[in-house]
Coordinates of C-alpha atoms in Angstrom, one line a residue:
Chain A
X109 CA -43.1 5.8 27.2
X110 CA -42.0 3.2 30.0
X111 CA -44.1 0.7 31.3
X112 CA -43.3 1.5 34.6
X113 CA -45.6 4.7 34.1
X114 CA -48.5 3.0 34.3
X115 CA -47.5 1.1 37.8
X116 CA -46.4 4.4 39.2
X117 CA -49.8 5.7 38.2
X118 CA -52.0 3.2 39.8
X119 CA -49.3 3.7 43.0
X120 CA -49.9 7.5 43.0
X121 CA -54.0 7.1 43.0
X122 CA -54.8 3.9 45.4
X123 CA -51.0 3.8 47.5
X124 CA -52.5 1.7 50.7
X125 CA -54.5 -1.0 47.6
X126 CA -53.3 -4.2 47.8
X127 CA -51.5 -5.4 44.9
X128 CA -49.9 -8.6 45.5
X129 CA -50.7 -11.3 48.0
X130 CA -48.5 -14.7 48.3
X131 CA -49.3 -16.6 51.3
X132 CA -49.9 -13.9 54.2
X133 CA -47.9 -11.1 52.7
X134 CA -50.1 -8.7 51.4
X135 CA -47.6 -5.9 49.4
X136 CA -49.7 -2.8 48.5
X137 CA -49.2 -0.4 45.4
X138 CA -47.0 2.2 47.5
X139 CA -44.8 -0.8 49.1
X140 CA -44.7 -2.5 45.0
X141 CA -43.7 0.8 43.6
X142 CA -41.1 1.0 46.7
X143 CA -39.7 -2.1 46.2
X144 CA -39.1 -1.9 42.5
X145 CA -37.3 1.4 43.2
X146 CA -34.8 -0.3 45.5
X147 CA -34.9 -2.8 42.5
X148 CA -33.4 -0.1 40.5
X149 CA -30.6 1.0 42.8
X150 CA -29.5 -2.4 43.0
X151 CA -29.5 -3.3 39.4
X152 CA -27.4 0.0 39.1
X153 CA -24.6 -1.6 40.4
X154 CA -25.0 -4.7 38.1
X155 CA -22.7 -3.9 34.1
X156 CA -25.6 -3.9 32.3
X157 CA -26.2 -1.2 29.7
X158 CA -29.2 0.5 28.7
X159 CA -31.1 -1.3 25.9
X160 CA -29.1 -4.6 26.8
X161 CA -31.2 -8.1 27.2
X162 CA -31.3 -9.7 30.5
X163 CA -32.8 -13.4 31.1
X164 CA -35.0 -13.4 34.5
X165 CA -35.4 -16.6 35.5
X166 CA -37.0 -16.2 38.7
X167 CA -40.4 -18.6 40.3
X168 CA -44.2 -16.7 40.3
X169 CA -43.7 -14.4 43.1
X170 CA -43.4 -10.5 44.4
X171 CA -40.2 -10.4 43.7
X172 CA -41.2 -11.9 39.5
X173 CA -42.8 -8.6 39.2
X174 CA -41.1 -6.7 41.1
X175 CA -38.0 -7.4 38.9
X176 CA -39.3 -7.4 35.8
X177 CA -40.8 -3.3 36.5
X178 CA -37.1 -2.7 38.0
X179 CA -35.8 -3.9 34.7
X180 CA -38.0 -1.7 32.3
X181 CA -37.7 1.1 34.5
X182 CA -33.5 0.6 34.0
X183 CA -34.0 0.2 30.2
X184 CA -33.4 -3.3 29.9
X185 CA -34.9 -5.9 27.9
X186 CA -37.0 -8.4 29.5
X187 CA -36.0 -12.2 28.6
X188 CA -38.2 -14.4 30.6
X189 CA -36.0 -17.7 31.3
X190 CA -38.8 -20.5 32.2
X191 CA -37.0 -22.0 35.8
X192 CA -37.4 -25.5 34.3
X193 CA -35.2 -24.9 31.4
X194 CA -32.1 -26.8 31.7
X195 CA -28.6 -25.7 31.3
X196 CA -28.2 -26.5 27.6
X197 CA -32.0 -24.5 27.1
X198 CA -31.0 -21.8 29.0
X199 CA -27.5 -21.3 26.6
X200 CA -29.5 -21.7 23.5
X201 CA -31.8 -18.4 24.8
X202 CA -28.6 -16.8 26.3
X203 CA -27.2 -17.1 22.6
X204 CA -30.0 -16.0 20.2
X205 CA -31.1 -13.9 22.5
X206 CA -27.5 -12.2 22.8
X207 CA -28.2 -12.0 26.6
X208 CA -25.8 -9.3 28.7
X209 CA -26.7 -11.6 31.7
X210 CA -29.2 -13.8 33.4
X211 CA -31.1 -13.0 36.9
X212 CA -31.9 -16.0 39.1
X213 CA -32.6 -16.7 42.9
X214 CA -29.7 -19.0 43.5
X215 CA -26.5 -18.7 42.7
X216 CA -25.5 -19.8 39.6
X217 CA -21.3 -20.3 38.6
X218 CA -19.7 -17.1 38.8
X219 CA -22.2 -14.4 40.0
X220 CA -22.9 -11.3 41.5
X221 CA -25.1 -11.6 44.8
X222 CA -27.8 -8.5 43.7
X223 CA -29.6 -9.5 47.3
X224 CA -29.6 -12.9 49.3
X225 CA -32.2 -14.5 47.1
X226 CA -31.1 -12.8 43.4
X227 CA -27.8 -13.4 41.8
X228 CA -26.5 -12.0 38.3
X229 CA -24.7 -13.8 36.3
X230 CA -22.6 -12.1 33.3
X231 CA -22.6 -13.7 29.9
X232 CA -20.4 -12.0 27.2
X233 CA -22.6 -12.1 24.0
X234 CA -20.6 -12.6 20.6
X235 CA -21.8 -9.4 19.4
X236 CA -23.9 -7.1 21.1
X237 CA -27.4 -6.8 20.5
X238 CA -29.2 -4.7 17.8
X239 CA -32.9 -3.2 18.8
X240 CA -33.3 -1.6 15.2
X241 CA -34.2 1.7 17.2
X242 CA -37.1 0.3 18.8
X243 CA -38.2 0.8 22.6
X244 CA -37.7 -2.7 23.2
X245 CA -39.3 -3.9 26.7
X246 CA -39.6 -7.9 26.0
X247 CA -38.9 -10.6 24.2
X248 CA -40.4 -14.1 24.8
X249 CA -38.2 -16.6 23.2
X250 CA -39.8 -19.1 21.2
X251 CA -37.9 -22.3 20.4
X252 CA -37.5 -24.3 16.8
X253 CA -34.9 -25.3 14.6
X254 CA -32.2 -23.3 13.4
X255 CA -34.5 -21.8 10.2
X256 CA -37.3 -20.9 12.9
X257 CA -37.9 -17.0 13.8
X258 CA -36.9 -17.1 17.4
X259 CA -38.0 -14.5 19.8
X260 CA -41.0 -12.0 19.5
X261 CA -40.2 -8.7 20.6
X262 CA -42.4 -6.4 22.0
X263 CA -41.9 -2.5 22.8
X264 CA -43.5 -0.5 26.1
X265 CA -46.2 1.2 23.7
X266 CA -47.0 -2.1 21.8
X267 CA -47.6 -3.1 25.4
X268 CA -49.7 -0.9 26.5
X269 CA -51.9 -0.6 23.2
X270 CA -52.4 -4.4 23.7
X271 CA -53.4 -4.0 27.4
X272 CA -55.8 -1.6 26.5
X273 CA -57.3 -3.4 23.7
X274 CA -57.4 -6.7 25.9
X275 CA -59.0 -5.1 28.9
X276 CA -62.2 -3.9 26.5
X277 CA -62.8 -7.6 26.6
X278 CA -62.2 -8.8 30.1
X279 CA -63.4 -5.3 31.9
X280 CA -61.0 -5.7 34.6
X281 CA -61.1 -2.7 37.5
X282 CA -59.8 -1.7 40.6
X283 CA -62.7 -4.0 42.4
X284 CA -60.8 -6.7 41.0
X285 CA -58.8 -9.3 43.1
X286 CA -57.4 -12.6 40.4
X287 CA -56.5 -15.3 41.7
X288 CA -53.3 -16.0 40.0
X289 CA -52.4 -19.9 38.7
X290 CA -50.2 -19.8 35.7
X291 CA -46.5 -19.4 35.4
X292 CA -45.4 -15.8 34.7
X293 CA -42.3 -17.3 32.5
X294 CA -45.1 -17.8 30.3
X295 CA -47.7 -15.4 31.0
X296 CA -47.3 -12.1 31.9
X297 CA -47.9 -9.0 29.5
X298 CA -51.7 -9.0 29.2
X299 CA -52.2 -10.1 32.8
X300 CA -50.0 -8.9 35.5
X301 CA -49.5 -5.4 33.3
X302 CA -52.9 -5.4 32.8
X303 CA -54.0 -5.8 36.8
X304 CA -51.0 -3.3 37.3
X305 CA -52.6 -0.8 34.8
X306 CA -55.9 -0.8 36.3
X307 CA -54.9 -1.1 40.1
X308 CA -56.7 -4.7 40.5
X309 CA -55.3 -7.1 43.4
X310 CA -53.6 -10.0 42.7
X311 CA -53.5 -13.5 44.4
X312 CA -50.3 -15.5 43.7
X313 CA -52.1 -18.7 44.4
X314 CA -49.5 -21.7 44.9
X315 CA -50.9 -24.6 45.6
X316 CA -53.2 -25.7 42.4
X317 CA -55.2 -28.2 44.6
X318 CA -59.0 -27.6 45.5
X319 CA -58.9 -27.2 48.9
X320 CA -56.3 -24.2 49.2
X321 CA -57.2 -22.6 46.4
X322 CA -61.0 -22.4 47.0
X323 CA -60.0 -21.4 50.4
X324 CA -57.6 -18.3 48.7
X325 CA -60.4 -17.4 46.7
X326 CA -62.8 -17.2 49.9
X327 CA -60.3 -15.7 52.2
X328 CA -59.1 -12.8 49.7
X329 CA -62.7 -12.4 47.9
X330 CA -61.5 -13.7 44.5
X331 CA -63.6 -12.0 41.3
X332 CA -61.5 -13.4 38.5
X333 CA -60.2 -16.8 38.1
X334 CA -57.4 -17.1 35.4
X335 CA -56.1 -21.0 35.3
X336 CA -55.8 -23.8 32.5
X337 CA -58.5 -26.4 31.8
X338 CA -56.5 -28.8 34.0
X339 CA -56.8 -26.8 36.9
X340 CA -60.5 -26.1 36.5
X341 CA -60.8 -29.6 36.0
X342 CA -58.9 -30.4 39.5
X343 CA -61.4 -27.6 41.2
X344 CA -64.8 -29.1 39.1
X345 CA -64.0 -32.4 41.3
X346 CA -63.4 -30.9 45.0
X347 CA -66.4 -32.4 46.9
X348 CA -66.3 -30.0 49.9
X349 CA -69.4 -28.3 49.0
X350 CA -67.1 -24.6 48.8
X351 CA -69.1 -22.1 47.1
X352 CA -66.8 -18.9 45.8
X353 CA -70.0 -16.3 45.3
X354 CA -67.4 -13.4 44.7
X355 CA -65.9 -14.8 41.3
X356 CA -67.3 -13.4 38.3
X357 CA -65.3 -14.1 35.8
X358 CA -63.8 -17.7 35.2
X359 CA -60.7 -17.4 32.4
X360 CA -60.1 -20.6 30.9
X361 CA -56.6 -20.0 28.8
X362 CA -53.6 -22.3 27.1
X363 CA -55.4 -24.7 25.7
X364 CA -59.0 -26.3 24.4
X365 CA -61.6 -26.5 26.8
X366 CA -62.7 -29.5 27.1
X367 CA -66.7 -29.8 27.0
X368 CA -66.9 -32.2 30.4
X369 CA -64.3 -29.8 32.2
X370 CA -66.8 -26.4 31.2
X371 CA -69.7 -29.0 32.4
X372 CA -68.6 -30.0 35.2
X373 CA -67.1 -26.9 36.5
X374 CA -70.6 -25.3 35.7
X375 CA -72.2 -27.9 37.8
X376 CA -70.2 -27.9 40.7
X377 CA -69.8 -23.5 40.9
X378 CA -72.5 -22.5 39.0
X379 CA -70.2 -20.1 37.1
X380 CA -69.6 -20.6 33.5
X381 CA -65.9 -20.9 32.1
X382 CA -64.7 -18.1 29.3
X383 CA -62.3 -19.4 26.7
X384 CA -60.5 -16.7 24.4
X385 CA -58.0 -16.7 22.2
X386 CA -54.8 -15.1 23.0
X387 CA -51.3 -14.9 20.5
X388 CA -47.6 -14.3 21.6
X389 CA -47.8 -12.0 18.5
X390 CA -50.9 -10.4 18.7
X391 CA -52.3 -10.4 22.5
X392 CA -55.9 -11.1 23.6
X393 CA -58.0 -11.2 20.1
X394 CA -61.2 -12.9 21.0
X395 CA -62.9 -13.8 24.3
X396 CA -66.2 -15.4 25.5
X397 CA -67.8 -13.4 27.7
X398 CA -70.8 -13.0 26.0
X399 CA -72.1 -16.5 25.8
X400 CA -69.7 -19.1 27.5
X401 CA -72.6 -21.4 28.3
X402 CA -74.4 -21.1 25.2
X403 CA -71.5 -21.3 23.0
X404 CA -68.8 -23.0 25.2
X405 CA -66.5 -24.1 22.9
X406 CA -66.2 -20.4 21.1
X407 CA -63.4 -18.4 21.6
X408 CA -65.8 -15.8 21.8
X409 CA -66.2 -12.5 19.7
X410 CA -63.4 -10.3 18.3
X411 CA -61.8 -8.3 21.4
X412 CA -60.9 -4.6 21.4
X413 CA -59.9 -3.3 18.1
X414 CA -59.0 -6.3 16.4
X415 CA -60.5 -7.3 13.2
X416 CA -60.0 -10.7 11.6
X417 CA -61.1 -12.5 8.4
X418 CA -60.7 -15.8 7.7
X419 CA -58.5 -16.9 4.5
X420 CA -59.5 -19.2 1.2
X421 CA -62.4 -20.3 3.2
X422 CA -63.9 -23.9 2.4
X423 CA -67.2 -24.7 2.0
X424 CA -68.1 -24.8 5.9
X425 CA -67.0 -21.7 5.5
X426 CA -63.5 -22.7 7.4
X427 CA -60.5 -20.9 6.7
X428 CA -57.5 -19.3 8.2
X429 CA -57.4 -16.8 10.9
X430 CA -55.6 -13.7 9.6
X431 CA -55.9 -11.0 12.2
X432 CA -54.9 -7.1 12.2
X433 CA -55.4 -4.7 15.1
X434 CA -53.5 -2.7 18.4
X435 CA -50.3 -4.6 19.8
X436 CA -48.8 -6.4 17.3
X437 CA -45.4 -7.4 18.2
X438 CA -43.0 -5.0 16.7
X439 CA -40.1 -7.8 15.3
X440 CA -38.8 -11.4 15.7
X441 CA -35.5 -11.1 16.6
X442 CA -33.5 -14.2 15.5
X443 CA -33.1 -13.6 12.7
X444 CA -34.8 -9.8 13.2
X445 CA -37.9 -9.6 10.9
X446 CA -39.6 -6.0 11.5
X447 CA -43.7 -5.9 11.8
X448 CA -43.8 -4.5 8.1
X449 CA -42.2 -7.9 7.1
X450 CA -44.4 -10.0 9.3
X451 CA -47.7 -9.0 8.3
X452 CA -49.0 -9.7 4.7
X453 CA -51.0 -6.7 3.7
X454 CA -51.3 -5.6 6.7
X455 CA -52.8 -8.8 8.3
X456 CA -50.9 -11.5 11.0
X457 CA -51.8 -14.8 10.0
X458 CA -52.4 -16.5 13.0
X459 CA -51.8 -20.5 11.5
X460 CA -55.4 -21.3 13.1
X461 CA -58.2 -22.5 11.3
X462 CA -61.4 -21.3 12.1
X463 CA -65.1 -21.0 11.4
X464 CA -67.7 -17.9 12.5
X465 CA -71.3 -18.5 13.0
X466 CA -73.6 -15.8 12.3
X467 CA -73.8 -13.8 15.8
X468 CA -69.7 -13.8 15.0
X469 CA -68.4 -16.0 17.4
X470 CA -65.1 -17.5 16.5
X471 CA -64.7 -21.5 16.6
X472 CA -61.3 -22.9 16.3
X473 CA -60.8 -26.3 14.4
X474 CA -57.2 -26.9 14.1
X475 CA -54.3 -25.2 12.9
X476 CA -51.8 -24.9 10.3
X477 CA -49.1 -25.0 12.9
X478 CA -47.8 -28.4 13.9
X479 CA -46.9 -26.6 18.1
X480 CA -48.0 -29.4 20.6
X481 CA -50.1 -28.1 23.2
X482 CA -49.3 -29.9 26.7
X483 CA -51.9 -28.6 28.8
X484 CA -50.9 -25.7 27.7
X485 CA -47.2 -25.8 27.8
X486 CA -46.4 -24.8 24.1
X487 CA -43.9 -27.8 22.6
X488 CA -42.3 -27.5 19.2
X489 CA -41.6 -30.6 17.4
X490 CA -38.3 -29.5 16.1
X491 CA -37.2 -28.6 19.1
X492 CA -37.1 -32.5 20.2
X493 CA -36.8 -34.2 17.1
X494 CA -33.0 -31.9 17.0
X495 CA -32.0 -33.5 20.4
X496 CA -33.5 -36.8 19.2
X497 CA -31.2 -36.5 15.8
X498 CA -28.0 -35.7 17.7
X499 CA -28.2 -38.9 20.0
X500 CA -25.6 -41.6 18.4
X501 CA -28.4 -44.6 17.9
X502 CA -31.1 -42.4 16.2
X503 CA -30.7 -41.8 12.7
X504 CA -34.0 -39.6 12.1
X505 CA -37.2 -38.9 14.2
X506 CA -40.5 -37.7 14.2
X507 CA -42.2 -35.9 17.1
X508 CA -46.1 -35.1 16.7
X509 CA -49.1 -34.4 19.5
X510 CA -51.2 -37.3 20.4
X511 CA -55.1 -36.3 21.6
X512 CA -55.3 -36.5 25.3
X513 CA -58.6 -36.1 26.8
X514 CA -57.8 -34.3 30.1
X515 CA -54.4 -32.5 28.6
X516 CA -55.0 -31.4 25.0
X517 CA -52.1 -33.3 23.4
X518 CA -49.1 -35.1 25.0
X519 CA -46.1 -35.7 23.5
X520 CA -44.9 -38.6 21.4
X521 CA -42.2 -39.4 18.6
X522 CA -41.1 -42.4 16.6
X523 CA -37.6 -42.6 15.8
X524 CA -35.4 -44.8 13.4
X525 CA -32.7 -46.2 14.7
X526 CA -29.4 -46.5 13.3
X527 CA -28.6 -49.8 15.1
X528 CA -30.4 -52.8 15.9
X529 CA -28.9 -52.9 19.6
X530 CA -29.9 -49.5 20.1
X531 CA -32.0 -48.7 23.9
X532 CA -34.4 -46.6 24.5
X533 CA -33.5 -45.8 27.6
X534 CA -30.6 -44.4 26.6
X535 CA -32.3 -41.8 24.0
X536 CA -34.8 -41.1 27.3
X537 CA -31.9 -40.5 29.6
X538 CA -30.7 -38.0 26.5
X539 CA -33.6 -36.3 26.5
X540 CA -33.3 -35.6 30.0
X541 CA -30.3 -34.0 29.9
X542 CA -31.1 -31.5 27.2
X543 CA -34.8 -30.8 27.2
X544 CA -37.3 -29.2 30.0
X545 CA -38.8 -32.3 31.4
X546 CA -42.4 -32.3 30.0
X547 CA -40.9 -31.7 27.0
X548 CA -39.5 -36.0 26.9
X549 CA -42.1 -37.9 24.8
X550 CA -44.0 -40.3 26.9
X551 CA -43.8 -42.6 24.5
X552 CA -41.1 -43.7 22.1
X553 CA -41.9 -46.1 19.0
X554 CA -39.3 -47.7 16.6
X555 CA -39.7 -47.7 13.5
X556 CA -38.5 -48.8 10.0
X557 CA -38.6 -45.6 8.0
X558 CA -40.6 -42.0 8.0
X559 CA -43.5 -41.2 5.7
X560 CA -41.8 -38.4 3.6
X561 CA -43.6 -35.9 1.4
X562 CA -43.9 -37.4 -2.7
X563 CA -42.1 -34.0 -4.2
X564 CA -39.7 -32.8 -1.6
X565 CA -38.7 -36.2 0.1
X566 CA -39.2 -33.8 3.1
X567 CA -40.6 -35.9 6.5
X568 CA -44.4 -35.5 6.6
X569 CA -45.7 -33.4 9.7
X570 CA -48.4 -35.7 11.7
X571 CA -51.4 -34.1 12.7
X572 CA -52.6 -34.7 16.1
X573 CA -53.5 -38.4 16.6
X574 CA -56.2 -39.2 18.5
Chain B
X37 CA -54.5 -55.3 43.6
X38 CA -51.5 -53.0 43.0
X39 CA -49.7 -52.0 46.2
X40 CA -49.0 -48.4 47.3
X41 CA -45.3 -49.3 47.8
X42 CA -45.0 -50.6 44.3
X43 CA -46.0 -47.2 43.1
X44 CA -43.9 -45.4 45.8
X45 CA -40.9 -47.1 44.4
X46 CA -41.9 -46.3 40.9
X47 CA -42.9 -42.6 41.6
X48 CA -39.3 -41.8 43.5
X49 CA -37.4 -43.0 40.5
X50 CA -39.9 -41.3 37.6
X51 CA -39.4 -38.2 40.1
X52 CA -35.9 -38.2 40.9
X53 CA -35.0 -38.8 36.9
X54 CA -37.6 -36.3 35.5
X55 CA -39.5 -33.9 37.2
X56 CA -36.3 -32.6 40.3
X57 CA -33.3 -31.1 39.4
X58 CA -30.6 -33.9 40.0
X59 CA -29.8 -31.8 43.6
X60 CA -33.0 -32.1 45.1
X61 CA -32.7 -35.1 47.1
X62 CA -36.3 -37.2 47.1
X63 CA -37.4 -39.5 49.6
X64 CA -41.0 -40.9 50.4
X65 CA -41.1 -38.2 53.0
X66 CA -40.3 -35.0 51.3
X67 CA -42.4 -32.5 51.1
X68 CA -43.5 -32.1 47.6
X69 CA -44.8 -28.2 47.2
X70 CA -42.0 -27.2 48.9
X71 CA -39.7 -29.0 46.8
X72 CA -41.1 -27.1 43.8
X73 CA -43.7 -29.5 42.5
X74 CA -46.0 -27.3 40.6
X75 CA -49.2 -28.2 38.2
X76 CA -46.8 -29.3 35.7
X77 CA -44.8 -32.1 37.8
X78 CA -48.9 -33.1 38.4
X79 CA -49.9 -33.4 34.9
X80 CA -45.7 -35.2 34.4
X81 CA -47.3 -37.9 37.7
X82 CA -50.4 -38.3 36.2
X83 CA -49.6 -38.8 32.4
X84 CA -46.7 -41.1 34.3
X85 CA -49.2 -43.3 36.1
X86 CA -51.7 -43.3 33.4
X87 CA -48.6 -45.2 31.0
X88 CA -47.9 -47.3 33.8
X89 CA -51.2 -48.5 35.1
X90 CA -53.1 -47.6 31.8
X91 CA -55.4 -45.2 33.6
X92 CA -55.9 -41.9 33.9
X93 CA -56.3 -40.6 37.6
X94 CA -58.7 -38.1 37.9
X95 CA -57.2 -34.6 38.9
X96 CA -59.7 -34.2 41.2
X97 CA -59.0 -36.9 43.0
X98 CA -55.3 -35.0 43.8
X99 CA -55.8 -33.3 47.5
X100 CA -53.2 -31.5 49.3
X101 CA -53.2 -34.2 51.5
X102 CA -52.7 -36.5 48.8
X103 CA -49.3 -34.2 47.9
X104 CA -47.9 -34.0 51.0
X105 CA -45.2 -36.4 50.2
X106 CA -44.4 -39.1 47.6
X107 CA -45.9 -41.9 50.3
X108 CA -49.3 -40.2 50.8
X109 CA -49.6 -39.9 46.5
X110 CA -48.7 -43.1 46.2
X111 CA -51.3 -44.2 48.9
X112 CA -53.4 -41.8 46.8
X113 CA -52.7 -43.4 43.8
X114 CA -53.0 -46.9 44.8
X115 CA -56.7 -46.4 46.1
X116 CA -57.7 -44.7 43.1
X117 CA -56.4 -47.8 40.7
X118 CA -58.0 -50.3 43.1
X119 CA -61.1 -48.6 43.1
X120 CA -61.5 -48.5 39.2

């Protein structure tokens, strides 16, 4: 199956719907279905082979989406290429990803022009890449050091089966309009394919302030609201006495809920904010709906057709989350480890620690996994602490998560310097030039030596500090 | 009292060195969504100010009026730390 099946579907029942809005432009399933056919003829011209892996590194917008349904319907792989990568980021993906080109709106070196405001350019990976035979439809690179898995790929029917399964937890429908905050670099499979799938309307909301937004949500009769804590947060404050009486459901996603941001927002809307738990491996596995007020920091039940248990429990009953059910992805890709390989008996373990109560409400406490979450922007400590190594002054580094009340964690490292006339600056200005900027650490410390681990002499992992 | 131009100063550098791409050319008057300042350049400001000032601004007090330009978030930002 293709994915574009299910868009051509929903274009074939409700042609005049609306599907996308972005300022004034309202684009309807027939136009969408339209457009990504001319999509197609264009990417026809392009030397890109079926199976290949293409980067898209395009803003939220029509033509995001438009793209990305032109690509699966051509048989490519889908490679989204966050837009604030820089150019040292975007060659690491282009490499392990063995990309056969990159898509962006400006041009970019030596290019094809595709259409005034989408250029390809052609990269010549060392060997071409191998999809093992699957129906490959995306892969979201994941960063890490060089021993890391990189890349989780996902074929059209684990896609679909995780769309399904998601959508028995957030009941979306045709009625639907969402009012669309997050960046589809980073969010895109269990959302957009899922309003696709089910012919809802969706609201490419771009300014994240109160004002405009509440007036998008008003003007276009918003039911769903999918944003991160931070953004409910901004909204919870506006004090122009805006009601939005057509929003049901309130999606609170990327990160931990804070308890004053779920209070506040309460207060102020009257509408209670739903947590859940979604995985890059697994798709949407829990979600609140059922008691977001009573239980608001649960990630809710088990979604769909998941099942979980939870792993050498303490005596809390805390343990970790191993998960099976529809939609896991089918491989990492560098180096390519097939879903047989990745599951231990049949289970994903999901890193997370966490604790049911007796109605079976998952709580999570912490995790295994040492990932910073900056309001919501996933950060991996190796990732930095590799930059960090490379620059001349620092002989070894740290990075870890620091507690942040109104972002989850920020970012921090402490670093050993290799000479006593060593500036920080310096390593800041480094960081600059090779890493996404919220990926710097705000703060820098010296210091003498690392705490290393007794046996291995390896350099301790910091939990979160608060 | 800390002075809106102080921050203005300080906001243009932290901008231009970590949250444009080096060919985006920032001045107090440009337009800030329409030079690509998302949620994420927000929470980059905020966390920014927080380190400088050593407090957190609330995110509610951000308007689009108050991200109109570099000038009107420092003004923004200036009333907020006076205020505290």
């Amino acid at each position: 199956m293709n994915l574009t099946e299910l868009l051509d579907q929903t274009a074939a029942r409700w042609p005049q719907k609306p599907a996308l809005i972005e300022e004034s432009t309202v684009l309807t399933y027939g136009e969408l279905a339209r457009e990504v056919g001319e999509w197609v003829s264009r990417l026809q011209t392009l030397p890109i082979d079926v199976g290949a892996r293409v980067g898209l590194a395009f803003p939220n917008g029509i033509a995001y989406v438009a793209l990305t349904f032109a690509l699966w319907r051509s048989k490519v792989v889908v490679v989204p290429v966050p837009t604030e990568c820089p150019e040292e980021e975007i060659a690491e993906i282009a490499a392990t990803m063995q990309l056969a080109g990159i898509l962006t709106p400006k041009p970019r070196g030596e290019c094809v022009v595709v259409a005034p405001d989408c250029h390809f350019t052609k990269l010549n990976p060392a060997t071409p890449p191998d999809n093992h035979g699957l129906n490959l439809a995306f892969i979201r690179f994941t960063s890490g050091t060089t021993s890391a898995r990189k890349g989780v790929a996902l074929s059209h029917e684990t896609i679909r089966d995780r769309v399904r399964s998601a959508n028995q937890a957030f009941g979306i429908t045709a009625d639907d309009t969402v009012i669309w905050c997050l960046p589809m670099a980073h969010h895109f499979l269990i959302t957009i394919v899922l309003y696709v799938e089910v012919g809802a309307t969706m609201v490419l909301a771009r300014h994240v302030t109160a004002k405009p937004l509440l007036e998008a949500v008003n003007r276009w009769k918003g039911t769903v609201l999918y944003a991160a804590p931070f953004h409910f947060s901004m909204w919870a404050r506006d004090n122009s006495g805006a009601q939005i009486p057509s929003v049901r459901l309130a999606v609170s996603t990327t990160c931990a809920l804070p308890q004053n941001v779920a209070e506040d927002f309460f207060k102020r809307f009257n509408l209670p904010l739903v947590q859940g738990l979604g995985v890059i491996e697994l798709g949407l596995v829990a979600l609140n709906t059922t008691a977001p007020r009573e239980k608001w920091n649960s990630v809710g039940r088990v979604a769909g057709e998941f099942e979980l248990r939870l792993v050498n429990p303490d005596a809390d009953g805390a343990g970790e989350l191993a998960v099976r059910g529809p939609g896991v992805c089918d491989a990492y890709v560098a180096p390519w480890v097939s879903r047989t390989e990745i599951m231990r008996d049949g289970w994903f373990f999901t890193g997370d620690i966490g604790r049911l109560d007796a109605e079976g409400f998952l709580y999570l406490l912490t995790r295994k996994t040492t990932v910073i979450n900056l309001a919501g922007r996933k950060v991996f400590p190796e990732e930095i602490e590799t930059v960090l190594n490379r620059h001349p002054a620092v002989s070894e580094s740290r990075v870890y998560g620091k507690l942040h009340p109104h972002l989850g964690e920020t970012v921090e490292a402490e670093v050993v310097l290799s000479s006593a006339e060593a500036k920080l600056d310096t390593i800041h200005a480094f960081c600059r030039e090779h890493l996404a900027s919220y990926k710097i650490p705000t703060r820098f410390t010296v210091v003498a030596a690392l705490p290393r681990t007794p046996v291995t002499g390896k350099i301790l992992r910091a939990a979160p500090v608060a | 009292m800390i002075e809106a131009s102080e921050i203005e100063t300080k906001l243009l550098d932290f901008l231009k060195r970590e949250v444009f791409a080096p060919e985006v050319v920032v001045t107090p008057e440009t337009d800030l969504l329409a030079s690509g300042f998302d949620s994420m350049s927000l929470v980059r400001v905020l966390l920014f100010l927080e380190q400088s000032y050593g407090f957190w601004i609330p995110e509610g007090e951000i308007t689009g009026d108050a991200l109109q330009n570099v000038r009107s978030l420092a003004t923004t930002a200036a009333r907020v730390l006076n205020a505290r």
